[in-house]
PDB file of N, CA, C and O in Angstrom:
ATOM      1  N   PHE E 151     -56.910  38.949 -38.670  1.00 58.00           N
ATOM      2  CA  PHE E 151     -57.677  39.962 -39.652  1.00 58.00           C
ATOM      3  C   PHE E 151     -59.371  40.011 -39.420  1.00 58.00           C
ATOM      4  O   PHE E 151     -59.524  40.519 -38.056  1.00 58.00           O
ATOM      5  N   PRO E 152     -60.259  41.395 -39.768  1.00 69.00           N
ATOM      6  CA  PRO E 152     -61.086  41.797 -39.210  1.00 69.00           C
ATOM      7  C   PRO E 152     -62.506  40.845 -38.686  1.00 69.00           C
ATOM      8  O   PRO E 152     -62.704  39.422 -39.905  1.00 69.00           O
ATOM      9  N   VAL E 153     -63.056  41.574 -38.733  1.00 79.00           N
ATOM     10  CA  VAL E 153     -64.541  40.322 -38.433  1.00 79.00           C
ATOM     11  C   VAL E 153     -64.535  40.596 -39.946  1.00 79.00           C
ATOM     12  O   VAL E 153     -65.402  41.043 -40.558  1.00 79.00           O
ATOM     13  N   THR E 154     -65.682  39.622 -40.454  1.00 79.00           N
ATOM     14  CA  THR E 154     -65.906  38.790 -41.639  1.00 79.00           C
ATOM     15  C   THR E 154     -67.132  38.402 -42.105  1.00 79.00           C
ATOM     16  O   THR E 154     -67.536  37.884 -41.248  1.00 79.00           O
ATOM     17  N   ILE E 155     -67.499  38.531 -42.986  1.00 80.00           N
ATOM     18  CA  ILE E 155     -68.596  37.585 -43.415  1.00 80.00           C
ATOM     19  C   ILE E 155     -68.509  36.933 -45.355  1.00 80.00           C
ATOM     20  O   ILE E 155     -68.419  38.281 -46.141  1.00 80.00           O
ATOM     21  N   HIS E 156     -69.286  36.284 -44.808  1.00 80.00           N
ATOM     22  CA  HIS E 156     -68.606  35.489 -46.550  1.00 80.00           C
ATOM     23  C   HIS E 156     -69.700  35.263 -47.509  1.00 80.00           C
ATOM     24  O   HIS E 156     -71.257  34.994 -45.923  1.00 80.00           O
ATOM     25  N   VAL E 157     -69.936  34.885 -48.225  1.00 83.00           N
ATOM     26  CA  VAL E 157     -71.276  34.530 -48.697  1.00 83.00           C
ATOM     27  C   VAL E 157     -71.170  33.053 -49.449  1.00 83.00           C
ATOM     28  O   VAL E 157     -71.921  32.871 -50.339  1.00 83.00           O
ATOM     29  N   MET E 158     -70.373  32.904 -49.231  1.00 90.00           N
ATOM     30  CA  MET E 158     -69.827  30.968 -48.901  1.00 90.00           C
ATOM     31  C   MET E 158     -70.402  30.010 -47.962  1.00 90.00           C
ATOM     32  O   MET E 158     -69.090  31.062 -47.182  1.00 90.00           O
ATOM     33  N   ASP E 159     -70.115  29.031 -47.891  1.00 92.00           N
ATOM     34  CA  ASP E 159     -69.578  27.764 -47.099  1.00 92.00           C
ATOM     35  C   ASP E 159     -68.266  28.084 -47.089  1.00 92.00           C
ATOM     36  O   ASP E 159     -67.753  27.950 -47.618  1.00 92.00           O
ATOM     37  N   VAL E 160     -67.175  28.415 -45.355  1.00 91.00           N
ATOM     38  CA  VAL E 160     -66.350  28.262 -45.433  1.00 91.00           C
ATOM     39  C   VAL E 160     -66.023  26.452 -44.945  1.00 91.00           C
ATOM     40  O   VAL E 160     -66.596  26.443 -42.917  1.00 91.00           O
ATOM     41  N   TRP E 161     -65.247  25.566 -44.479  1.00 94.00           N
ATOM     42  CA  TRP E 161     -64.254  24.660 -43.795  1.00 94.00           C
ATOM     43  C   TRP E 161     -63.127  25.702 -43.443  1.00 94.00           C
ATOM     44  O   TRP E 161     -62.451  25.996 -44.425  1.00 94.00           O
ATOM     45  N   CYS E 162     -62.238  25.595 -42.028  1.00 95.00           N
ATOM     46  CA  CYS E 162     -61.310  25.725 -41.359  1.00 95.00           C
ATOM     47  C   CYS E 162     -60.587  24.403 -40.983  1.00 95.00           C
ATOM     48  O   CYS E 162     -61.395  24.349 -40.053  1.00 95.00           O
ATOM     49  N   TRP E 163     -59.014  24.032 -40.873  1.00 96.00           N
ATOM     50  CA  TRP E 163     -58.883  22.627 -40.426  1.00 96.00           C
ATOM     51  C   TRP E 163     -57.382  23.664 -40.058  1.00 96.00           C
ATOM     52  O   TRP E 163     -56.854  23.821 -40.765  1.00 96.00           O
ATOM     53  N   ASN E 164     -57.544  23.731 -39.182  1.00 96.00           N
ATOM     54  CA  ASN E 164     -55.819  23.962 -38.081  1.00 96.00           C
ATOM     55  C   ASN E 164     -55.079  22.578 -37.751  1.00 96.00           C
ATOM     56  O   ASN E 164     -55.515  21.670 -37.520  1.00 96.00           O
ATOM     57  N   ILE E 165     -54.097  22.556 -38.767  1.00 96.00           N
ATOM     58  CA  ILE E 165     -52.757  21.928 -38.988  1.00 96.00           C
ATOM     59  C   ILE E 165     -52.043  22.281 -37.643  1.00 96.00           C
ATOM     60  O   ILE E 165     -52.055  21.614 -37.163  1.00 96.00           O
ATOM     61  N   LEU E 166     -51.431  23.619 -37.030  1.00 96.00           N
ATOM     62  CA  LEU E 166     -50.245  23.669 -35.750  1.00 96.00           C
ATOM     63  C   LEU E 166     -51.296  24.666 -35.444  1.00 96.00           C
ATOM     64  O   LEU E 166     -51.188  25.832 -35.795  1.00 96.00           O
ATOM     65  N   GLY E 167     -50.759  24.588 -34.092  1.00 96.00           N
ATOM     66  CA  GLY E 167     -50.750  26.216 -33.273  1.00 96.00           C
ATOM     67  C   GLY E 167     -52.592  26.452 -33.133  1.00 96.00           C
ATOM     68  O   GLY E 167     -52.990  25.260 -33.050  1.00 96.00           O
ATOM     69  N   LYS E 168     -52.517  27.023 -32.288  1.00 96.00           N
ATOM     70  CA  LYS E 168     -54.212  27.602 -31.733  1.00 96.00           C
ATOM     71  C   LYS E 168     -55.376  28.235 -32.322  1.00 96.00           C
ATOM     72  O   LYS E 168     -53.974  29.500 -32.674  1.00 96.00           O
ATOM     73  N   THR E 169     -55.858  28.889 -33.294  1.00 95.00           N
ATOM     74  CA  THR E 169     -56.470  30.138 -33.533  1.00 95.00           C
ATOM     75  C   THR E 169     -58.299  30.303 -32.720  1.00 95.00           C
ATOM     76  O   THR E 169     -58.636  28.824 -32.393  1.00 95.00           O
ATOM     77  N   LYS E 170     -58.483  31.664 -31.819  1.00 95.00           N
ATOM     78  CA  LYS E 170     -59.624  31.898 -31.290  1.00 95.00           C
ATOM     79  C   LYS E 170     -60.239  31.748 -32.029  1.00 95.00           C
ATOM     80  O   LYS E 170     -60.338  33.313 -33.644  1.00 95.00           O
ATOM     81  N   TRP E 171     -61.942  31.441 -32.351  1.00 94.00           N
ATOM     82  CA  TRP E 171     -62.436  31.593 -32.716  1.00 94.00           C
ATOM     83  C   TRP E 171     -64.135  32.427 -32.304  1.00 94.00           C
ATOM     84  O   TRP E 171     -64.429  31.412 -31.382  1.00 94.00           O
ATOM     85  N   THR E 172     -64.681  33.371 -33.123  1.00 94.00           N
ATOM     86  CA  THR E 172     -65.917  34.129 -32.392  1.00 94.00           C
ATOM     87  C   THR E 172     -67.248  34.090 -33.787  1.00 94.00           C
ATOM     88  O   THR E 172     -66.010  34.844 -34.689  1.00 94.00           O
ATOM     89  N   VAL E 173     -67.491  33.516 -33.691  1.00 92.00           N
ATOM     90  CA  VAL E 173     -69.234  33.295 -35.072  1.00 92.00           C
ATOM     91  C   VAL E 173     -70.512  33.681 -33.728  1.00 92.00           C
ATOM     92  O   VAL E 173     -70.186  32.578 -32.866  1.00 92.00           O
ATOM     93  N   GLU E 174     -70.778  34.556 -34.767  1.00 90.00           N
ATOM     94  CA  GLU E 174     -72.265  35.129 -34.195  1.00 90.00           C
ATOM     95  C   GLU E 174     -73.473  34.704 -34.918  1.00 90.00           C
ATOM     96  O   GLU E 174     -73.769  34.654 -36.072  1.00 90.00           O
ATOM     97  N   GLY E 175     -74.355  33.685 -34.323  1.00 81.00           N
ATOM     98  CA  GLY E 175     -75.011  33.162 -35.464  1.00 81.00           C
ATOM     99  C   GLY E 175     -76.637  34.301 -34.934  1.00 81.00           C
ATOM    100  O   GLY E 175     -76.179  34.880 -34.896  1.00 81.00           O
ATOM    101  N   ARG E 176     -77.826  33.511 -35.588  1.00 79.00           N
ATOM    102  CA  ARG E 176     -78.700  33.836 -35.604  1.00 79.00           C
ATOM    103  C   ARG E 176     -79.057  35.025 -34.081  1.00 79.00           C
ATOM    104  O   ARG E 176     -79.093  36.109 -33.407  1.00 79.00           O
ATOM    105  N   HIS E 177     -78.924  33.629 -32.712  1.00 87.00           N
ATOM    106  CA  HIS E 177     -78.901  33.968 -31.763  1.00 87.00           C
ATOM    107  C   HIS E 177     -78.614  33.776 -29.820  1.00 87.00           C
ATOM    108  O   HIS E 177     -78.861  34.164 -28.749  1.00 87.00           O
ATOM    109  N   ARG E 178     -76.839  33.662 -30.949  1.00 90.00           N
ATOM    110  CA  ARG E 178     -76.027  33.802 -29.188  1.00 90.00           C
ATOM    111  C   ARG E 178     -74.449  33.844 -30.427  1.00 90.00           C
ATOM    112  O   ARG E 178     -74.569  34.306 -31.951  1.00 90.00           O
ATOM    113  N   VAL E 179     -73.681  33.786 -29.313  1.00 92.00           N
ATOM    114  CA  VAL E 179     -72.459  34.026 -29.907  1.00 92.00           C
ATOM    115  C   VAL E 179     -71.530  32.740 -29.476  1.00 92.00           C
ATOM    116  O   VAL E 179     -71.816  32.628 -28.271  1.00 92.00           O
ATOM    117  N   PHE E 180     -70.922  32.258 -30.266  1.00 91.00           N
ATOM    118  CA  PHE E 180     -69.862  31.218 -29.724  1.00 91.00           C
ATOM    119  C   PHE E 180     -68.282  30.944 -30.718  1.00 91.00           C
ATOM    120  O   PHE E 180     -68.047  31.777 -31.385  1.00 91.00           O
ATOM    121  N   GLU E 181     -68.004  30.662 -29.433  1.00 95.00           N
ATOM    122  CA  GLU E 181     -66.242  30.926 -29.314  1.00 95.00           C
ATOM    123  C   GLU E 181     -65.412  29.461 -28.740  1.00 95.00           C
ATOM    124  O   GLU E 181     -67.156  28.093 -28.503  1.00 95.00           O
ATOM    125  N   LYS E 182     -64.616  29.587 -30.177  1.00 95.00           N
ATOM    126  CA  LYS E 182     -64.145  28.150 -29.720  1.00 95.00           C
ATOM    127  C   LYS E 182     -62.368  28.355 -30.563  1.00 95.00           C
ATOM    128  O   LYS E 182     -62.117  29.804 -31.101  1.00 95.00           O
ATOM    129  N   ILE E 183     -61.589  27.489 -29.205  1.00 97.00           N
ATOM    130  CA  ILE E 183     -60.619  27.439 -29.952  1.00 97.00           C
ATOM    131  C   ILE E 183     -59.699  26.350 -30.440  1.00 97.00           C
ATOM    132  O   ILE E 183     -60.053  25.289 -29.709  1.00 97.00           O
ATOM    133  N   LEU E 184     -59.456  26.242 -31.980  1.00 96.00           N
ATOM    134  CA  LEU E 184     -59.553  25.370 -32.530  1.00 96.00           C
ATOM    135  C   LEU E 184     -57.999  24.769 -32.013  1.00 96.00           C
ATOM    136  O   LEU E 184     -57.105  25.709 -32.280  1.00 96.00           O
ATOM    137  N   GLU E 185     -57.777  23.274 -32.585  1.00 97.00           N
ATOM    138  CA  GLU E 185     -56.264  22.650 -31.156  1.00 97.00           C
ATOM    139  C   GLU E 185     -56.131  22.426 -33.188  1.00 97.00           C
ATOM    140  O   GLU E 185     -57.190  22.493 -33.908  1.00 97.00           O
ATOM    141  N   PRO E 186     -54.830  21.767 -32.969  1.00 97.00           N
ATOM    142  CA  PRO E 186     -54.257  21.437 -33.853  1.00 97.00           C
ATOM    143  C   PRO E 186     -55.352  20.316 -34.536  1.00 97.00           C
ATOM    144  O   PRO E 186     -55.689  18.894 -33.558  1.00 97.00           O
ATOM    145  N   GLY E 187     -55.448  19.560 -35.899  1.00 96.00           N
ATOM    146  CA  GLY E 187     -55.838  18.867 -36.432  1.00 96.00           C
ATOM    147  C   GLY E 187     -57.845  18.763 -36.045  1.00 96.00           C
ATOM    148  O   GLY E 187     -58.348  18.240 -37.014  1.00 96.00           O
ATOM    149  N   GLU E 188     -58.345  20.307 -36.184  1.00 97.00           N
ATOM    150  CA  GLU E 188     -59.225  19.959 -35.701  1.00 97.00           C
ATOM    151  C   GLU E 188     -59.798  21.442 -36.936  1.00 97.00           C
ATOM    152  O   GLU E 188     -58.939  22.053 -37.544  1.00 97.00           O
ATOM    153  N   LEU E 189     -61.486  20.996 -36.908  1.00 97.00           N
ATOM    154  CA  LEU E 189     -62.012  21.372 -38.840  1.00 97.00           C
ATOM    155  C   LEU E 189     -63.516  21.658 -38.135  1.00 97.00           C
ATOM    156  O   LEU E 189     -63.611  22.045 -36.928  1.00 97.00           O
ATOM    157  N   ILE E 190     -63.207  23.240 -38.233  1.00 96.00           N
ATOM    158  CA  ILE E 190     -64.541  24.088 -38.106  1.00 96.00           C
ATOM    159  C   ILE E 190     -65.342  24.462 -39.187  1.00 96.00           C
ATOM    160  O   ILE E 190     -64.778  25.165 -39.717  1.00 96.00           O
ATOM    161  N   TYR E 191     -66.472  24.615 -39.269  1.00 94.00           N
ATOM    162  CA  TYR E 191     -67.823  24.700 -40.697  1.00 94.00           C
ATOM    163  C   TYR E 191     -67.962  26.061 -40.576  1.00 94.00           C
ATOM    164  O   TYR E 191     -69.070  26.263 -39.113  1.00 94.00           O
ATOM    165  N   VAL E 192     -67.984  26.828 -41.571  1.00 92.00           N
ATOM    166  CA  VAL E 192     -68.843  29.124 -40.709  1.00 92.00           C
ATOM    167  C   VAL E 192     -69.819  28.946 -41.867  1.00 92.00           C
ATOM    168  O   VAL E 192     -69.643  29.125 -43.315  1.00 92.00           O
ATOM    169  N   PRO E 193     -71.209  28.377 -41.482  1.00 89.00           N
ATOM    170  CA  PRO E 193     -72.576  28.541 -42.872  1.00 89.00           C
ATOM    171  C   PRO E 193     -71.954  30.268 -43.019  1.00 89.00           C
ATOM    172  O   PRO E 193     -72.023  31.830 -42.572  1.00 89.00           O
ATOM    173  N   ARG E 194     -72.772  29.472 -45.121  1.00 88.00           N
ATOM    174  CA  ARG E 194     -72.841  31.052 -44.872  1.00 88.00           C
ATOM    175  C   ARG E 194     -73.180  32.875 -44.935  1.00 88.00           C
ATOM    176  O   ARG E 194     -74.644  31.346 -43.720  1.00 88.00           O
ATOM    177  N   GLY E 195     -73.223  33.666 -44.927  1.00 86.00           N
ATOM    178  CA  GLY E 195     -73.660  34.857 -44.590  1.00 86.00           C
ATOM    179  C   GLY E 195     -73.777  35.058 -42.046  1.00 86.00           C
ATOM    180  O   GLY E 195     -74.696  35.635 -41.554  1.00 86.00           O
ATOM    181  N   MET E 196     -73.249  34.153 -42.082  1.00 89.00           N
ATOM    182  CA  MET E 196     -72.885  34.197 -40.170  1.00 89.00           C
ATOM    183  C   MET E 196     -71.066  35.267 -40.237  1.00 89.00           C
ATOM    184  O   MET E 196     -70.300  34.637 -41.408  1.00 89.00           O
ATOM    185  N   TRP E 197     -71.284  35.797 -39.484  1.00 90.00           N
ATOM    186  CA  TRP E 197     -69.802  37.099 -38.580  1.00 90.00           C
ATOM    187  C   TRP E 197     -69.467  35.956 -38.045  1.00 90.00           C
ATOM    188  O   TRP E 197     -68.998  35.606 -37.983  1.00 90.00           O
ATOM    189  N   HIS E 198     -67.801  36.040 -38.470  1.00 91.00           N
ATOM    190  CA  HIS E 198     -67.280  35.416 -37.424  1.00 91.00           C
ATOM    191  C   HIS E 198     -65.602  36.229 -37.484  1.00 91.00           C
ATOM    192  O   HIS E 198     -65.830  36.873 -38.355  1.00 91.00           O
ATOM    193  N   ASP E 199     -65.014  35.786 -36.997  1.00 91.00           N
ATOM    194  CA  ASP E 199     -63.400  36.336 -36.510  1.00 91.00           C
ATOM    195  C   ASP E 199     -62.176  35.624 -35.700  1.00 91.00           C
ATOM    196  O   ASP E 199     -62.946  34.919 -35.372  1.00 91.00           O
ATOM    197  N   THR E 200     -61.424  35.466 -36.039  1.00 91.00           N
ATOM    198  CA  THR E 200     -60.371  34.468 -35.972  1.00 91.00           C
ATOM    199  C   THR E 200     -59.513  35.421 -35.304  1.00 91.00           C
ATOM    200  O   THR E 200     -58.642  36.617 -35.548  1.00 91.00           O
ATOM    201  N   ALA E 201     -58.782  35.070 -33.992  1.00 92.00           N
ATOM    202  CA  ALA E 201     -57.518  35.178 -33.284  1.00 92.00           C
ATOM    203  C   ALA E 201     -56.495  34.323 -33.299  1.00 92.00           C
ATOM    204  O   ALA E 201     -56.667  33.483 -32.562  1.00 92.00           O
ATOM    205  N   PRO E 202     -54.882  34.420 -33.850  1.00 93.00           N
ATOM    206  CA  PRO E 202     -54.306  33.885 -34.000  1.00 93.00           C
ATOM    207  C   PRO E 202     -54.019  33.609 -32.917  1.00 93.00           C
ATOM    208  O   PRO E 202     -52.990  34.688 -32.242  1.00 93.00           O
ATOM    209  N   MET E 203     -53.070  32.584 -31.581  1.00 94.00           N
ATOM    210  CA  MET E 203     -52.896  32.682 -30.674  1.00 94.00           C
ATOM    211  C   MET E 203     -51.060  32.030 -30.745  1.00 94.00           C
ATOM    212  O   MET E 203     -50.465  30.968 -30.289  1.00 94.00           O
ATOM    213  N   GLY E 204     -49.821  32.358 -31.611  1.00 95.00           N
ATOM    214  CA  GLY E 204     -49.126  32.205 -31.300  1.00 95.00           C
ATOM    215  C   GLY E 204     -48.948  31.678 -32.928  1.00 95.00           C
ATOM    216  O   GLY E 204     -50.173  31.904 -33.383  1.00 95.00           O
ATOM    217  N   PRO E 205     -47.858  30.800 -33.755  1.00 95.00           N
ATOM    218  CA  PRO E 205     -47.247  30.585 -35.287  1.00 95.00           C
ATOM    219  C   PRO E 205     -48.797  30.064 -34.993  1.00 95.00           C
ATOM    220  O   PRO E 205     -49.107  28.986 -33.807  1.00 95.00           O
ATOM    221  N   ARG E 206     -48.743  30.314 -35.953  1.00 94.00           N
ATOM    222  CA  ARG E 206     -50.143  28.652 -37.161  1.00 94.00           C
ATOM    223  C   ARG E 206     -49.996  28.543 -38.685  1.00 94.00           C
ATOM    224  O   ARG E 206     -49.711  29.084 -39.151  1.00 94.00           O
ATOM    225  N   VAL E 207     -50.277  26.429 -38.852  1.00 95.00           N
ATOM    226  CA  VAL E 207     -51.132  26.928 -39.898  1.00 95.00           C
ATOM    227  C   VAL E 207     -52.159  26.262 -40.603  1.00 95.00           C
ATOM    228  O   VAL E 207     -52.996  25.473 -39.301  1.00 95.00           O
ATOM    229  N   ASN E 208     -53.053  26.892 -40.805  1.00 94.00           N
ATOM    230  CA  ASN E 208     -53.996  26.103 -41.360  1.00 94.00           C
ATOM    231  C   ASN E 208     -54.654  25.932 -43.265  1.00 94.00           C
ATOM    232  O   ASN E 208     -54.218  26.417 -43.122  1.00 94.00           O
ATOM    233  N   ILE E 209     -55.609  25.711 -43.621  1.00 95.00           N
ATOM    234  CA  ILE E 209     -56.782  25.093 -44.877  1.00 95.00           C
ATOM    235  C   ILE E 209     -57.978  25.750 -44.069  1.00 95.00           C
ATOM    236  O   ILE E 209     -58.541  25.385 -43.647  1.00 95.00           O
ATOM    237  N   SER E 210     -57.815  27.174 -45.409  1.00 92.00           N
ATOM    238  CA  SER E 210     -59.586  26.971 -44.691  1.00 92.00           C
ATOM    239  C   SER E 210     -59.950  27.044 -47.175  1.00 92.00           C
ATOM    240  O   SER E 210     -58.721  27.121 -47.656  1.00 92.00           O
ATOM    241  N   PHE E 211     -61.649  26.527 -46.613  1.00 91.00           N
ATOM    242  CA  PHE E 211     -61.524  26.682 -48.373  1.00 91.00           C
ATOM    243  C   PHE E 211     -63.374  27.080 -48.017  1.00 91.00           C
ATOM    244  O   PHE E 211     -63.823  27.008 -47.149  1.00 91.00           O
ATOM    245  N   GLY E 212     -63.236  27.498 -49.084  1.00 91.00           N
ATOM    246  CA  GLY E 212     -65.392  27.740 -49.330  1.00 91.00           C
ATOM    247  C   GLY E 212     -65.516  26.790 -50.151  1.00 91.00           C
ATOM    248  O   GLY E 212     -65.324  26.618 -51.598  1.00 91.00           O
ATOM    249  N   SER E 213     -67.170  26.804 -50.285  1.00 88.00           N
ATOM    250  CA  SER E 213     -68.122  26.802 -51.427  1.00 88.00           C
ATOM    251  C   SER E 213     -69.241  27.190 -51.407  1.00 88.00           C
ATOM    252  O   SER E 213     -69.662  27.130 -50.737  1.00 88.00           O
ATOM    253  N   GLU E 214     -69.494  27.337 -52.993  1.00 81.00           N
ATOM    254  CA  GLU E 214     -70.996  28.343 -53.086  1.00 81.00           C
ATOM    255  C   GLU E 214     -72.397  27.232 -53.780  1.00 81.00           C
ATOM    256  O   GLU E 214     -71.096  26.116 -54.277  1.00 81.00           O
ATOM    257  N   ASP E 215     -73.124  27.560 -54.107  1.00 73.00           N
ATOM    258  CA  ASP E 215     -73.935  26.459 -54.572  1.00 73.00           C
ATOM    259  C   ASP E 215     -74.404  27.407 -55.818  1.00 73.00           C
ATOM    260  O   ASP E 215     -74.712  28.229 -56.018  1.00 73.00           O
ATOM    261  N   LEU E 216     -73.673  26.822 -57.070  1.00 63.00           N
ATOM    262  CA  LEU E 216     -73.819  26.649 -58.278  1.00 63.00           C
ATOM    263  C   LEU E 216     -74.899  26.725 -58.656  1.00 63.00           C
ATOM    264  O   LEU E 216     -75.407  26.896 -60.224  1.00 63.00           O
ATOM    265  N   ARG E 217     -75.962  26.210 -57.928  1.00 60.00           N
ATOM    266  CA  ARG E 217     -77.646  25.742 -58.827  1.00 60.00           C
ATOM    267  C   ARG E 217     -78.262  27.146 -59.367  1.00 60.00           C
ATOM    268  O   ARG E 217     -77.860  28.839 -59.190  1.00 60.00           O
TER     269      ARG E 217
END
């Protein structure tokens, strides 16, 4: 997938395999290789990119502030 930005908070739970995440914050870039069983949270408005490191299964979901 290309570099993405969401208008909602996003959580991604890595079930099987590994995924490299790059998240661009206000003052730095954060890189993490998500292992099986790990969860990552990306606040709305933050640029992020993912790169599968082989076959993988993950569950992602987002939430919006509906006030």
